[in-house]
Coordinates of N, CA and C in Angstrom, one line a residue:
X217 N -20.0 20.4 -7.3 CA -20.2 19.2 -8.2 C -21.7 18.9 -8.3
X218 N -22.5 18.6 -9.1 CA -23.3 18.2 -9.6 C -23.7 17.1 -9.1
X219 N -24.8 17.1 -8.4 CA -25.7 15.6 -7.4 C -25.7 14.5 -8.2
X220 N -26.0 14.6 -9.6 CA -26.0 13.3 -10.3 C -24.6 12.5 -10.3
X221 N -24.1 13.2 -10.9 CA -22.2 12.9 -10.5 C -21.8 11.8 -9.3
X222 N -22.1 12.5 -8.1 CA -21.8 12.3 -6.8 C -22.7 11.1 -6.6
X223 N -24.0 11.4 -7.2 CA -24.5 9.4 -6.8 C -24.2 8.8 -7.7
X224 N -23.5 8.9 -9.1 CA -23.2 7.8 -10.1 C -21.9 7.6 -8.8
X225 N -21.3 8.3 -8.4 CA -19.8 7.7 -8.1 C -20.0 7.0 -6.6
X226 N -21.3 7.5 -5.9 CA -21.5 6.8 -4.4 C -22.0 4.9 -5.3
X227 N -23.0 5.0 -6.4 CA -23.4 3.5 -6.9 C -21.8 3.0 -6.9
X228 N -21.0 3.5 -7.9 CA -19.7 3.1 -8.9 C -19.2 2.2 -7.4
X229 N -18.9 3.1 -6.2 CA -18.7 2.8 -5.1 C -19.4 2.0 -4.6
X230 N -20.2 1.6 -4.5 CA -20.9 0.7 -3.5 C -20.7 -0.6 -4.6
X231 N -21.1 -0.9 -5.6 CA -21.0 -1.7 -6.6 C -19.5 -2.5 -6.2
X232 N -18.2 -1.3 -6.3 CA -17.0 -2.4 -5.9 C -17.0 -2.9 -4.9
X233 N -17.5 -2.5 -3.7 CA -17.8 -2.7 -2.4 C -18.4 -4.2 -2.5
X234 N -19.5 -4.5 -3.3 CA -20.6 -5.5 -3.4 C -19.1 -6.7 -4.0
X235 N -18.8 -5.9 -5.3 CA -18.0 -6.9 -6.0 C -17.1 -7.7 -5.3
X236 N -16.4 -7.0 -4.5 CA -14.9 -7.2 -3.6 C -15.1 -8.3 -2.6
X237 N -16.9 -8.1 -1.9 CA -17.6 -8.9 -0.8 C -17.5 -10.0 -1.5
X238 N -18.5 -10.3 -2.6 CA -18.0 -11.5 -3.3 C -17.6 -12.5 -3.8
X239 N -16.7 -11.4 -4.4 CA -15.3 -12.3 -4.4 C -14.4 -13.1 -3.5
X240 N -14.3 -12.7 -2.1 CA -13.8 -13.4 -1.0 C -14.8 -14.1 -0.6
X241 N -16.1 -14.0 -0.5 CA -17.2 -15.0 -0.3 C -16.7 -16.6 -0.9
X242 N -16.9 -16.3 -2.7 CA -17.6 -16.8 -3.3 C -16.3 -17.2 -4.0
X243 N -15.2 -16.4 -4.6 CA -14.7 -16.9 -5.5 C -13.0 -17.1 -5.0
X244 N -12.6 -16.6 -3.7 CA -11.3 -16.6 -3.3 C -11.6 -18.3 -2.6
X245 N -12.4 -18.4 -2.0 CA -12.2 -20.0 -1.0 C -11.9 -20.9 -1.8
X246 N -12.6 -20.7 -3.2 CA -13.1 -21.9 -4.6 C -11.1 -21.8 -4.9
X247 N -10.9 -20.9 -5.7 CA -9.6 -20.5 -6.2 C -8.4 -20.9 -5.3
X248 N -8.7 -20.8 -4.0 CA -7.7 -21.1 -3.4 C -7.5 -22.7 -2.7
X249 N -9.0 -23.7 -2.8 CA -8.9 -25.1 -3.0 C -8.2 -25.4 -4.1
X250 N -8.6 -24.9 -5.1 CA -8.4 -25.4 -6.4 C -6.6 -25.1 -6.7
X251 N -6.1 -24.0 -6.3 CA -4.8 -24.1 -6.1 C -3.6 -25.1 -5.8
X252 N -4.0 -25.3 -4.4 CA -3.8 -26.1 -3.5 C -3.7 -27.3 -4.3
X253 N -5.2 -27.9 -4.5 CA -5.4 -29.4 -5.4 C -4.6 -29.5 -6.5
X254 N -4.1 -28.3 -7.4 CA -3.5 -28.3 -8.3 C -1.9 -28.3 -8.0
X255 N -1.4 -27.9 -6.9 CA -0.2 -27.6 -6.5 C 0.4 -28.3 -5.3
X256 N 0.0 -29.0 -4.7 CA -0.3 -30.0 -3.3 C 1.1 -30.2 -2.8
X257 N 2.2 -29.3 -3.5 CA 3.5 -28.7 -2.8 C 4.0 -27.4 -2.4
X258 N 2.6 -26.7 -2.1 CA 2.3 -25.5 -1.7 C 0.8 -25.3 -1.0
X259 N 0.3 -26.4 -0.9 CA -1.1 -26.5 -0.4 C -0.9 -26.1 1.4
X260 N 0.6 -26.0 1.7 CA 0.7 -25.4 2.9 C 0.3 -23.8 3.0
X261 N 0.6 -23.3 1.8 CA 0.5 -22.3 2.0 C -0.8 -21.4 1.7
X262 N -1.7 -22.5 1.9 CA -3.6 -21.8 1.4 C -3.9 -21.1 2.6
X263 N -3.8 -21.2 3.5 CA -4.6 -21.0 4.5 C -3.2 -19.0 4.7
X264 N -2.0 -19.5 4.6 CA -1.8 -17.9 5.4 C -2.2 -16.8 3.8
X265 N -1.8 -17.5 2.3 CA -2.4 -16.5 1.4 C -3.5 -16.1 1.8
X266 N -5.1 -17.0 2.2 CA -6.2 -16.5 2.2 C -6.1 -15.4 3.4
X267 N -5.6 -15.8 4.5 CA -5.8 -14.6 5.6 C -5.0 -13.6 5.0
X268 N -4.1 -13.6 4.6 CA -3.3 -12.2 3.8 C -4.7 -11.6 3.2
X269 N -4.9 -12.3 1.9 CA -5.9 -11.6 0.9 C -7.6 -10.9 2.2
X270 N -7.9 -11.8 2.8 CA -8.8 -11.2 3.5 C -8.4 -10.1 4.7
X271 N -7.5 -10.0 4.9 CA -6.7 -8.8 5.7 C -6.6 -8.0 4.7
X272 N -6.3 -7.9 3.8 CA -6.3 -6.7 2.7 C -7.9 -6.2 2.3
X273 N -9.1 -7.0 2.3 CA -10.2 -7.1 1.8 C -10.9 -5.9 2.9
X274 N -10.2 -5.5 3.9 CA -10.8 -5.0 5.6 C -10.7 -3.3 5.0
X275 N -9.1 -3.0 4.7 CA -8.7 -1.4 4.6 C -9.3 -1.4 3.3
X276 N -9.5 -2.1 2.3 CA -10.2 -2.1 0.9 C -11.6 -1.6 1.2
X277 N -12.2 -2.1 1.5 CA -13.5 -1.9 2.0 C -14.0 -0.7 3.0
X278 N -13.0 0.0 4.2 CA -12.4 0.8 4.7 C -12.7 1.9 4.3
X279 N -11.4 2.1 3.2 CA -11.5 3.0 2.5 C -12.4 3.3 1.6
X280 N -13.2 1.9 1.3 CA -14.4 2.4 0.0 C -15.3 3.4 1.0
X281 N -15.4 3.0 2.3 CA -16.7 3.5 2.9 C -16.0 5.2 3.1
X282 N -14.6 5.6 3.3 CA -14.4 6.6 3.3 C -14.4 7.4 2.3
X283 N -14.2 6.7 0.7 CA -14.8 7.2 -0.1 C -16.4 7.8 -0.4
X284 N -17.0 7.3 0.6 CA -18.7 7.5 0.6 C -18.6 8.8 1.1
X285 N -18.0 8.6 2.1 CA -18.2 9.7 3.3 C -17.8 10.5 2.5
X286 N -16.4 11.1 1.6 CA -16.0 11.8 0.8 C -17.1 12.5 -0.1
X287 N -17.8 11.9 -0.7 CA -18.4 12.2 -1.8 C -19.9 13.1 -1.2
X288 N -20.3 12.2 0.4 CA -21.2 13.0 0.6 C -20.8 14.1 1.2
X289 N -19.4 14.4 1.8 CA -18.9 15.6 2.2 C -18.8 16.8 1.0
X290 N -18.4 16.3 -0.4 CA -18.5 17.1 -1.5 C -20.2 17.5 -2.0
X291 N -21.1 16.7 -1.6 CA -22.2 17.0 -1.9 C -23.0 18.1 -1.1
X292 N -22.3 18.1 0.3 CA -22.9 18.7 1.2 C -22.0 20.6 1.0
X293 N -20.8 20.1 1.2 CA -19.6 20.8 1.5 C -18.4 20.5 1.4
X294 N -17.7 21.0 -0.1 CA -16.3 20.3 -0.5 C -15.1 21.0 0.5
X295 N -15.4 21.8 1.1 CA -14.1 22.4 2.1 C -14.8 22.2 3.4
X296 N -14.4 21.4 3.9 CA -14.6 20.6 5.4 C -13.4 19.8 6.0
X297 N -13.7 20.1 7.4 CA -12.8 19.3 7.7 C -13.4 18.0 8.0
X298 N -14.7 16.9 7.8 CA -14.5 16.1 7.5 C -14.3 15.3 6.3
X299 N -13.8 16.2 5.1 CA -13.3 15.9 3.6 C -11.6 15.6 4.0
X300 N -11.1 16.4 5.0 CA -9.5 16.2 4.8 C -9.5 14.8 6.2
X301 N -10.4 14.5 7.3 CA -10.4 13.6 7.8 C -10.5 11.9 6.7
X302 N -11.1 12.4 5.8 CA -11.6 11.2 5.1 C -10.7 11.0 4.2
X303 N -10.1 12.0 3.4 CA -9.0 11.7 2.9 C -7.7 11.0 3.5
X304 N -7.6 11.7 4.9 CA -6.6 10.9 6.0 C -6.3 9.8 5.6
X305 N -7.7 9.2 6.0 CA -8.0 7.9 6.5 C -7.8 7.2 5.4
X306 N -8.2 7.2 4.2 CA -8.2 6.3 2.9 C -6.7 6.6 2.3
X307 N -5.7 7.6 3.0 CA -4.0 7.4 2.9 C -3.7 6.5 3.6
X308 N -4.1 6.2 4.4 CA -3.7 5.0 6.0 C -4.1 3.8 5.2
X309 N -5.3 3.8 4.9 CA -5.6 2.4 5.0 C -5.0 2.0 3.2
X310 N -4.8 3.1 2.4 CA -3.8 2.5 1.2 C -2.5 1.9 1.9
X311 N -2.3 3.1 2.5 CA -0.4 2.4 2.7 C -0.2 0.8 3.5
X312 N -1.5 0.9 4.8 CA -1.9 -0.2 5.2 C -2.0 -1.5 4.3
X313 N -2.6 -1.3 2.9 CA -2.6 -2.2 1.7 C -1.0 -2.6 1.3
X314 N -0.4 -1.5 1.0 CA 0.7 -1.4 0.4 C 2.0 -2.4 1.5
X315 N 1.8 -2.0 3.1 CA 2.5 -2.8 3.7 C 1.8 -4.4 4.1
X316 N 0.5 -5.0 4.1 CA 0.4 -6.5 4.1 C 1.0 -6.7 2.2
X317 N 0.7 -6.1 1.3 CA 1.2 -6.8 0.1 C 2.6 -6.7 0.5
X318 N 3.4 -6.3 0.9 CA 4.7 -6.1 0.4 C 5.5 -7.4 1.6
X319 N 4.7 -7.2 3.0 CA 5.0 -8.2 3.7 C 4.7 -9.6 3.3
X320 N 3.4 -9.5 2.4 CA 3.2 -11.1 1.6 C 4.0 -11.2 0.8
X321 N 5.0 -10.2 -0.2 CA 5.6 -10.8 -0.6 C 6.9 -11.3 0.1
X322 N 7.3 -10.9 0.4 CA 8.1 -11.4 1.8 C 8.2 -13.0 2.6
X323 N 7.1 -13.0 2.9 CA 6.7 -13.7 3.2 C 6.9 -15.3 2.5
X324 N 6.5 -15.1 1.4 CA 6.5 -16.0 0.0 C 7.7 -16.4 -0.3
X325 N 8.8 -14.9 -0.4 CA 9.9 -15.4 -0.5 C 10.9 -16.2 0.5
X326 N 10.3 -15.9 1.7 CA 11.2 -16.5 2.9 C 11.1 -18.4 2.8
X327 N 9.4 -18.6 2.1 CA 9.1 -19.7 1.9 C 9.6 -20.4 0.6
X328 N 10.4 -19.6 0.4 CA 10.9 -19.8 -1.5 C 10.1 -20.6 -2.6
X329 N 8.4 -19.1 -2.4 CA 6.8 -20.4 -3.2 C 6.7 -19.1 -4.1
X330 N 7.5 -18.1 -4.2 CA 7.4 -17.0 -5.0 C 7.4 -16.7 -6.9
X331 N 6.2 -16.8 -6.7 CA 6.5 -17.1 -8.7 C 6.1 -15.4 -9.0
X332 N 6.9 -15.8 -10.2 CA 6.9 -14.1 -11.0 C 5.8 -13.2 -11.0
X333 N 4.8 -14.1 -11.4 CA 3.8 -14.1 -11.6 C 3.0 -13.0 -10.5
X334 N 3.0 -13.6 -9.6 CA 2.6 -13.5 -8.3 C 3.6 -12.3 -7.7
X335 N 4.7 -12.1 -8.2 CA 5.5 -11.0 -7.3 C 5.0 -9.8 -7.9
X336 N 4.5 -10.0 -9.2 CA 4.2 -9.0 -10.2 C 2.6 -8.7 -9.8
X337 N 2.0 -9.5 -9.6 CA 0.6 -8.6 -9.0 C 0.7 -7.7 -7.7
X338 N 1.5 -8.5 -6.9 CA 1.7 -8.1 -5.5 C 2.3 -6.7 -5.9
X339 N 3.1 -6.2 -6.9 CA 4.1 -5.5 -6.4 C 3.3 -4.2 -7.2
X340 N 2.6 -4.8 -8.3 CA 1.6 -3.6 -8.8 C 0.1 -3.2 -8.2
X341 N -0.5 -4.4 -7.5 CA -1.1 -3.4 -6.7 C -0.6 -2.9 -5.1
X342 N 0.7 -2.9 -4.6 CA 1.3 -2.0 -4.3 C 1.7 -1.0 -4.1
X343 N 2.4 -1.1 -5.9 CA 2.6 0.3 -6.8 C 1.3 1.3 -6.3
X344 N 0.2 0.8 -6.6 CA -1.3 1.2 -6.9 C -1.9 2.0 -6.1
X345 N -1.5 1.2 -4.7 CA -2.0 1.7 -3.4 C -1.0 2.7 -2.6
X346 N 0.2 2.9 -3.7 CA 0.9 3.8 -2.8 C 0.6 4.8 -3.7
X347 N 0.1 5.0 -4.8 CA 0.2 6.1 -5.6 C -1.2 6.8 -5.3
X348 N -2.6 5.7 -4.7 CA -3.3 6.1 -4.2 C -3.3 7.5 -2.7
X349 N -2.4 6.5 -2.1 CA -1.9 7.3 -0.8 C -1.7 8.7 -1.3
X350 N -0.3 8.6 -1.9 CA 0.2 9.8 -2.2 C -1.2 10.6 -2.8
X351 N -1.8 10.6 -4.0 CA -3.1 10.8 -4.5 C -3.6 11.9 -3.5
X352 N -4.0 11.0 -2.2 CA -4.8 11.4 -1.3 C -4.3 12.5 -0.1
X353 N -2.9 12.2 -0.4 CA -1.9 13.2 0.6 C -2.0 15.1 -0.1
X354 N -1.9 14.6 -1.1 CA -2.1 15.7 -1.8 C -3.2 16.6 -2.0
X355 N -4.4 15.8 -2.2 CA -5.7 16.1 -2.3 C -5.4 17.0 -1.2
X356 N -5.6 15.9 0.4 CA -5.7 16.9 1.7 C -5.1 17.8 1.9
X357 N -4.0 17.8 1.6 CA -2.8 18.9 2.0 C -3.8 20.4 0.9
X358 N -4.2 20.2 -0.3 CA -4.7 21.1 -1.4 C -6.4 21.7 -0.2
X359 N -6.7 20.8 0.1 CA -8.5 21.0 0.5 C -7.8 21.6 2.3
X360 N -6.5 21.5 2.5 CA -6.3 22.3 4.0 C -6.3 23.5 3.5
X361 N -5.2 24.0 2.7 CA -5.1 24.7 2.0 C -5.7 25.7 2.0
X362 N -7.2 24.7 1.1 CA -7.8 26.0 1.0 C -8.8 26.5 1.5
X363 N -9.0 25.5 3.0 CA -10.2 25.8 3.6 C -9.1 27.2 5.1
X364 N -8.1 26.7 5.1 CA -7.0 28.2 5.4 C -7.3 29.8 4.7
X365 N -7.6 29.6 3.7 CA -7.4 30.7 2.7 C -9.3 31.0 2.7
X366 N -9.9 30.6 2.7 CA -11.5 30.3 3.0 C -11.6 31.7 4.4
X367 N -10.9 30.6 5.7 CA -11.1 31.1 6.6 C -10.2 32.5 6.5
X368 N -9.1 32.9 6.1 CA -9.0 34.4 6.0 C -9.5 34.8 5.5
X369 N -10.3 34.5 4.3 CA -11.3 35.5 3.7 C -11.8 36.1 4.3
X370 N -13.2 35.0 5.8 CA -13.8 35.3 5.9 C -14.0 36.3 7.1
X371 N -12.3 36.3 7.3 CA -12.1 37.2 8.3 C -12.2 38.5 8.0
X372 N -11.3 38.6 7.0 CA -11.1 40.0 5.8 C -12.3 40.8 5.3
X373 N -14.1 40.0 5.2 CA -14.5 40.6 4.8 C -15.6 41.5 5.8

């Protein structure tokens, strides 16, 4: 792969990274006063959404840095075994995503504060992060593959 490639996608990466920080900074605390103030029959339930959404903000961020590591693994050497480690890891910490969303929704429901609305983000970035998983299960299983077929080559020749 082409070095320019690999740093537009390390910036693309760090950039969500910056974005994501911010937003829990700056714009989740604001949104989730303002909720509360606006709903003040669910204002009990500010404080466990925000810890949900910031427990999700951890393997998000996680996995962006494993994405880093990924891309500089492909810059260096796309058949490594720290490429199928990194991939591992950014399947864990999707599915890790996929089970606090699914337990928040849960969660919501047991409190019967569950709007459509809300089941429907939850459940599609879910969707998202399981398809990411999978995504990544595949990748690895393909880069074991072929770093197997690599090494008999290199035996054969």
């Amino acid at each position: 792969m082409k070095r320019g490639t690999t740093i537009f996608l390390k910036g693309a990466v760090m950039a969500i990274g910056a974005i994501v920080f911010i937003l829990c900074i700056v714009w989740l605390p604001t949104m989730a006063k303002h909720s509360a103030d606006l709903f003040p029959e669910f204002a009990y339930l500010k404080w466990p959404i925000l810890i949900g959404l910031y427990l999700t903000a951890v393997p998000f961020n996680l996995a962006l840095y494993q994405a880093f590591k990924l891309l500089t693994c492909i810059e260096e050497n796309a058949f490594s075994t720290k490429a199928i480690v990194a991939l591992h890891r950014i399947k864990l910490y999707a599915l890790l995503i996929t089970a606090i969303y699914v337990s928040g929704i849960v969660f919501l429901l047991i409190q019967n504060a569950l709007h459509p609305g809300i089941a429907m983000v939850g459940i599609i970035i879910s969707f998202a992060s399981v398809t990411i998983s999978i995504f990544a299960a595949v990748l690895q299983e393909l880069l074991r593959n072929a770093l197997k077929l690599k090494a008999e080559n290199d035996y054969t020749v």
